Coordinates of N, CA and C in Angstrom, one line a residue:
R1104 N 7.6 -28.2 15.1 CA 7.3 -28.3 13.8 C 7.7 -27.0 12.9
M1105 N 7.5 -25.8 13.7 CA 7.7 -24.6 12.9 C 9.0 -24.5 12.6
V1106 N 10.1 -24.8 13.4 CA 11.5 -24.7 13.0 C 11.9 -25.6 12.0
E1107 N 11.1 -26.8 11.9 CA 11.6 -27.7 10.6 C 11.0 -27.1 9.4
Q1108 N 9.9 -26.4 9.5 CA 9.3 -25.8 8.1 C 10.0 -24.6 7.8
K1109 N 10.6 -24.0 8.7 CA 11.4 -22.6 8.5 C 10.5 -21.5 7.7
P1110 N 9.4 -21.1 8.4 CA 8.6 -20.0 7.8 C 9.4 -18.7 8.1
A1111 N 9.0 -17.7 7.3 CA 9.5 -16.3 7.5 C 9.0 -15.7 8.5
V1112 N 9.6 -14.6 8.9 CA 9.2 -13.7 10.2 C 7.7 -13.4 10.1
S1113 N 7.3 -12.8 8.9 CA 6.1 -12.4 8.8 C 4.9 -13.4 8.8
Q1114 N 5.3 -14.7 8.4 CA 4.3 -15.8 8.5 C 4.2 -16.3 9.9
V1115 N 5.2 -16.3 10.6 CA 5.2 -16.7 12.1 C 4.5 -15.6 12.8
S1116 N 4.7 -14.4 12.7 CA 4.1 -13.4 13.5 C 2.6 -13.4 13.1
Q1117 N 2.1 -13.6 11.8 CA 0.8 -13.6 11.4 C 0.1 -14.9 12.2
G1118 N 0.8 -15.9 12.0 CA 0.3 -17.2 12.5 C 0.0 -17.3 14.1
L1119 N 0.9 -16.7 14.7 CA 0.8 -16.6 16.2 C -0.3 -15.8 16.7
Q1120 N -0.4 -14.4 15.9 CA -1.4 -13.6 16.2 C -2.7 -14.1 15.9
D1121 N -2.9 -14.9 14.9 CA -4.2 -15.7 14.4 C -4.6 -16.6 15.5
E1122 N -3.6 -17.2 16.3 CA -3.8 -18.1 17.4 C -4.0 -17.3 18.6
G1123 N -3.9 -16.0 18.8 CA -4.2 -15.4 20.0 C -3.1 -14.9 20.8
W1124 N -1.9 -15.0 20.2 CA -0.6 -14.5 20.9 C -0.6 -13.2 20.5
T1125 N -0.1 -12.3 21.5 CA 0.2 -10.8 21.3 C 1.6 -10.6 21.0
A1126 N 2.0 -9.9 20.0 CA 3.4 -9.3 19.8 C 3.7 -8.4 20.8
A1127 N 4.9 -8.8 21.5 CA 5.2 -7.9 22.7 C 6.6 -7.1 22.3
A1128 N 7.4 -7.8 21.5 CA 8.6 -7.0 21.2 C 9.3 -7.5 19.9
S1129 N 10.0 -6.8 19.2 CA 10.8 -7.2 18.0 C 12.3 -7.5 18.3
E1130 N 12.6 -7.6 19.5 CA 13.9 -8.1 20.0 C 13.7 -8.6 21.4
A1131 N 14.9 -9.4 21.8 CA 14.7 -10.0 23.1 C 15.9 -9.5 23.9
E1132 N 16.1 -8.3 23.9 CA 17.3 -7.6 24.7 C 16.8 -7.6 26.2
D1133 N 17.8 -7.4 27.1 CA 17.7 -7.3 28.5 C 16.6 -6.3 28.9
G1134 N 16.4 -5.3 28.3 CA 15.4 -4.4 28.7 C 13.9 -5.0 28.4
T1135 N 13.8 -5.7 27.4 CA 12.5 -6.4 27.1 C 12.3 -7.5 28.2
L1136 N 13.4 -8.1 28.4 CA 13.2 -9.3 29.3 C 12.9 -8.8 30.7
S1137 N 13.5 -7.7 31.1 CA 13.2 -6.9 32.5 C 11.7 -6.6 32.5
R1138 N 11.2 -6.0 31.3 CA 9.8 -5.5 31.3 C 8.9 -6.7 31.4
L1139 N 9.2 -7.8 30.7 CA 8.2 -8.9 30.8 C 8.3 -9.8 32.0
F1140 N 9.6 -9.9 32.7 CA 9.6 -10.7 33.9 C 9.8 -9.9 35.2
G1141 N 10.2 -8.7 35.2 CA 10.4 -7.9 36.5 C 11.7 -8.3 37.0
E1142 N 11.8 -8.1 38.3 CA 13.2 -8.2 39.1 C 13.5 -9.7 39.2
N1143 N 12.5 -10.6 39.1 CA 12.8 -12.0 39.3 C 12.4 -13.0 38.1
P1144 N 13.4 -12.9 37.2 CA 13.2 -13.6 36.0 C 13.4 -15.1 36.1
P1145 N 12.6 -15.9 35.3 CA 12.9 -17.4 35.5 C 14.2 -17.8 35.1
P1146 N 14.8 -18.9 35.6 CA 16.2 -19.2 35.3 C 16.3 -19.5 33.7
R1147 N 15.4 -19.8 32.9 CA 15.4 -20.0 31.5 C 15.6 -18.6 30.8
V1148 N 15.7 -17.5 31.4 CA 16.1 -16.4 30.6 C 17.5 -16.4 30.2
A1149 N 18.2 -17.3 30.8 CA 19.6 -17.5 30.5 C 19.7 -18.0 29.0
E1150 N 18.8 -19.0 28.8 CA 18.6 -19.6 27.5 C 18.3 -18.6 26.4
V1151 N 17.4 -17.7 26.7 CA 17.1 -16.5 25.9 C 18.3 -15.8 25.3
R1152 N 19.2 -15.5 26.4 CA 20.4 -14.7 26.3 C 21.3 -15.4 25.3
A1153 N 21.4 -16.7 25.5 CA 22.5 -17.5 24.9 C 22.0 -17.7 23.2
K1154 N 20.7 -17.9 23.1 CA 20.1 -18.2 21.8 C 20.2 -16.8 21.0
R1155 N 19.9 -15.6 21.8 CA 19.8 -14.5 20.9 C 21.2 -14.0 20.4
S1156 N 22.3 -14.6 21.1 CA 23.6 -14.3 20.5 C 24.0 -15.1 19.3
Q1157 N 23.2 -16.2 19.1 CA 23.4 -17.1 17.9 C 22.5 -16.7 16.6
W1158 N 21.5 -16.0 16.8 CA 20.6 -15.6 15.9 C 20.4 -14.2 15.7
P1159 N 20.4 -13.6 14.5 CA 20.4 -12.2 14.4 C 18.9 -11.5 14.6
T1160 N 18.0 -12.2 14.5 CA 16.6 -11.6 14.6 C 15.8 -12.4 15.7
A1161 N 15.0 -11.7 16.5 CA 14.1 -12.4 17.5 C 12.8 -11.6 17.5
R1162 N 11.7 -12.4 17.9 CA 10.4 -11.8 18.1 C 9.9 -12.5 19.4
V1163 N 9.3 -11.6 20.1 CA 8.6 -12.0 21.4 C 7.2 -11.9 21.3
F1164 N 6.5 -12.9 21.8 CA 4.9 -13.1 21.9 C 4.6 -13.3 23.2
V1165 N 3.4 -12.9 23.7 CA 2.9 -13.4 24.9 C 1.5 -13.9 24.8
S1166 N 1.1 -14.7 25.7 CA -0.2 -15.2 25.9 C -0.5 -15.7 27.2
G1167 N -1.3 -14.9 28.0 CA -1.4 -15.2 29.4 C -0.1 -15.0 30.2
D1168 N 0.3 -16.2 30.9 CA 1.5 -16.2 31.5 C 2.8 -16.8 30.7
L1169 N 2.5 -17.0 29.5 CA 3.5 -17.7 28.6 C 4.2 -16.6 27.7
V1170 N 5.6 -16.7 27.6 CA 6.3 -15.9 26.8 C 7.1 -16.7 25.7
Y1171 N 6.9 -16.4 24.5 CA 7.4 -17.3 23.4 C 8.3 -16.4 22.7
V1172 N 9.6 -16.7 22.7 CA 10.6 -16.0 21.9 C 11.1 -16.8 20.8
L1173 N 11.1 -16.3 19.6 CA 11.3 -17.0 18.3 C 12.5 -16.4 17.6
Y1174 N 13.5 -17.2 17.3 CA 14.8 -16.7 16.6 C 14.8 -16.9 15.3
F1175 N 15.4 -16.1 14.4 CA 15.4 -16.3 13.0 C 16.8 -16.2 12.5
D1176 N 17.0 -17.0 11.4 CA 18.3 -17.1 10.8 C 18.6 -15.7 10.0
P1177 N 19.8 -15.6 9.4 CA 20.1 -14.4 8.5 C 19.1 -14.2 7.3
D1178 N 18.6 -15.4 7.0 CA 17.6 -15.2 5.8 C 16.2 -15.0 6.3
G1179 N 16.0 -14.7 7.6 CA 14.6 -14.4 8.1 C 13.8 -15.5 8.2
K1180 N 14.4 -16.7 8.3 CA 13.6 -18.0 8.6 C 13.7 -18.6 10.0
A1181 N 12.7 -19.0 10.5 CA 12.4 -19.5 11.8 C 13.8 -20.6 12.0
A1182 N 14.4 -20.4 13.1 CA 15.6 -21.2 13.5 C 15.5 -22.0 14.7
D1183 N 14.9 -21.3 15.8 CA 15.0 -21.7 17.2 C 13.9 -21.0 17.9
F1184 N 13.5 -21.5 19.2 CA 12.6 -20.8 20.1 C 12.8 -21.0 21.5
S1185 N 12.2 -20.4 22.4 CA 12.3 -20.4 23.9 C 10.9 -20.2 24.3
L1186 N 10.4 -21.0 25.2 CA 9.1 -20.8 25.8 C 9.2 -20.7 27.3
L1187 N 8.9 -19.6 27.8 CA 9.0 -19.2 29.3 C 7.7 -19.1 29.9
K1188 N 7.6 -19.3 31.2 CA 6.4 -19.0 32.0 C 6.7 -17.8 32.9
R1189 N 5.8 -16.9 33.0 CA 6.1 -15.7 33.8 C 5.7 -16.0 35.3

């Protein structure tokens, strides 16, 4: 639903933090993924790598063993996401 509504980065960040998610990174580069998943990342990390090449901005949030990666278009509006389990 969030992608359909296309909220801005700040709106998404605030909304997720209000729901108990913790902001983990302002990008989804390999260093961040290694820090979050260690030496044995889940197969869906490949999805994150593919999507980050499509969208100029990403934000990473964590809650327990879940990692939520949100991607934003050039206008800073929500465009896609990946949800991974650690």
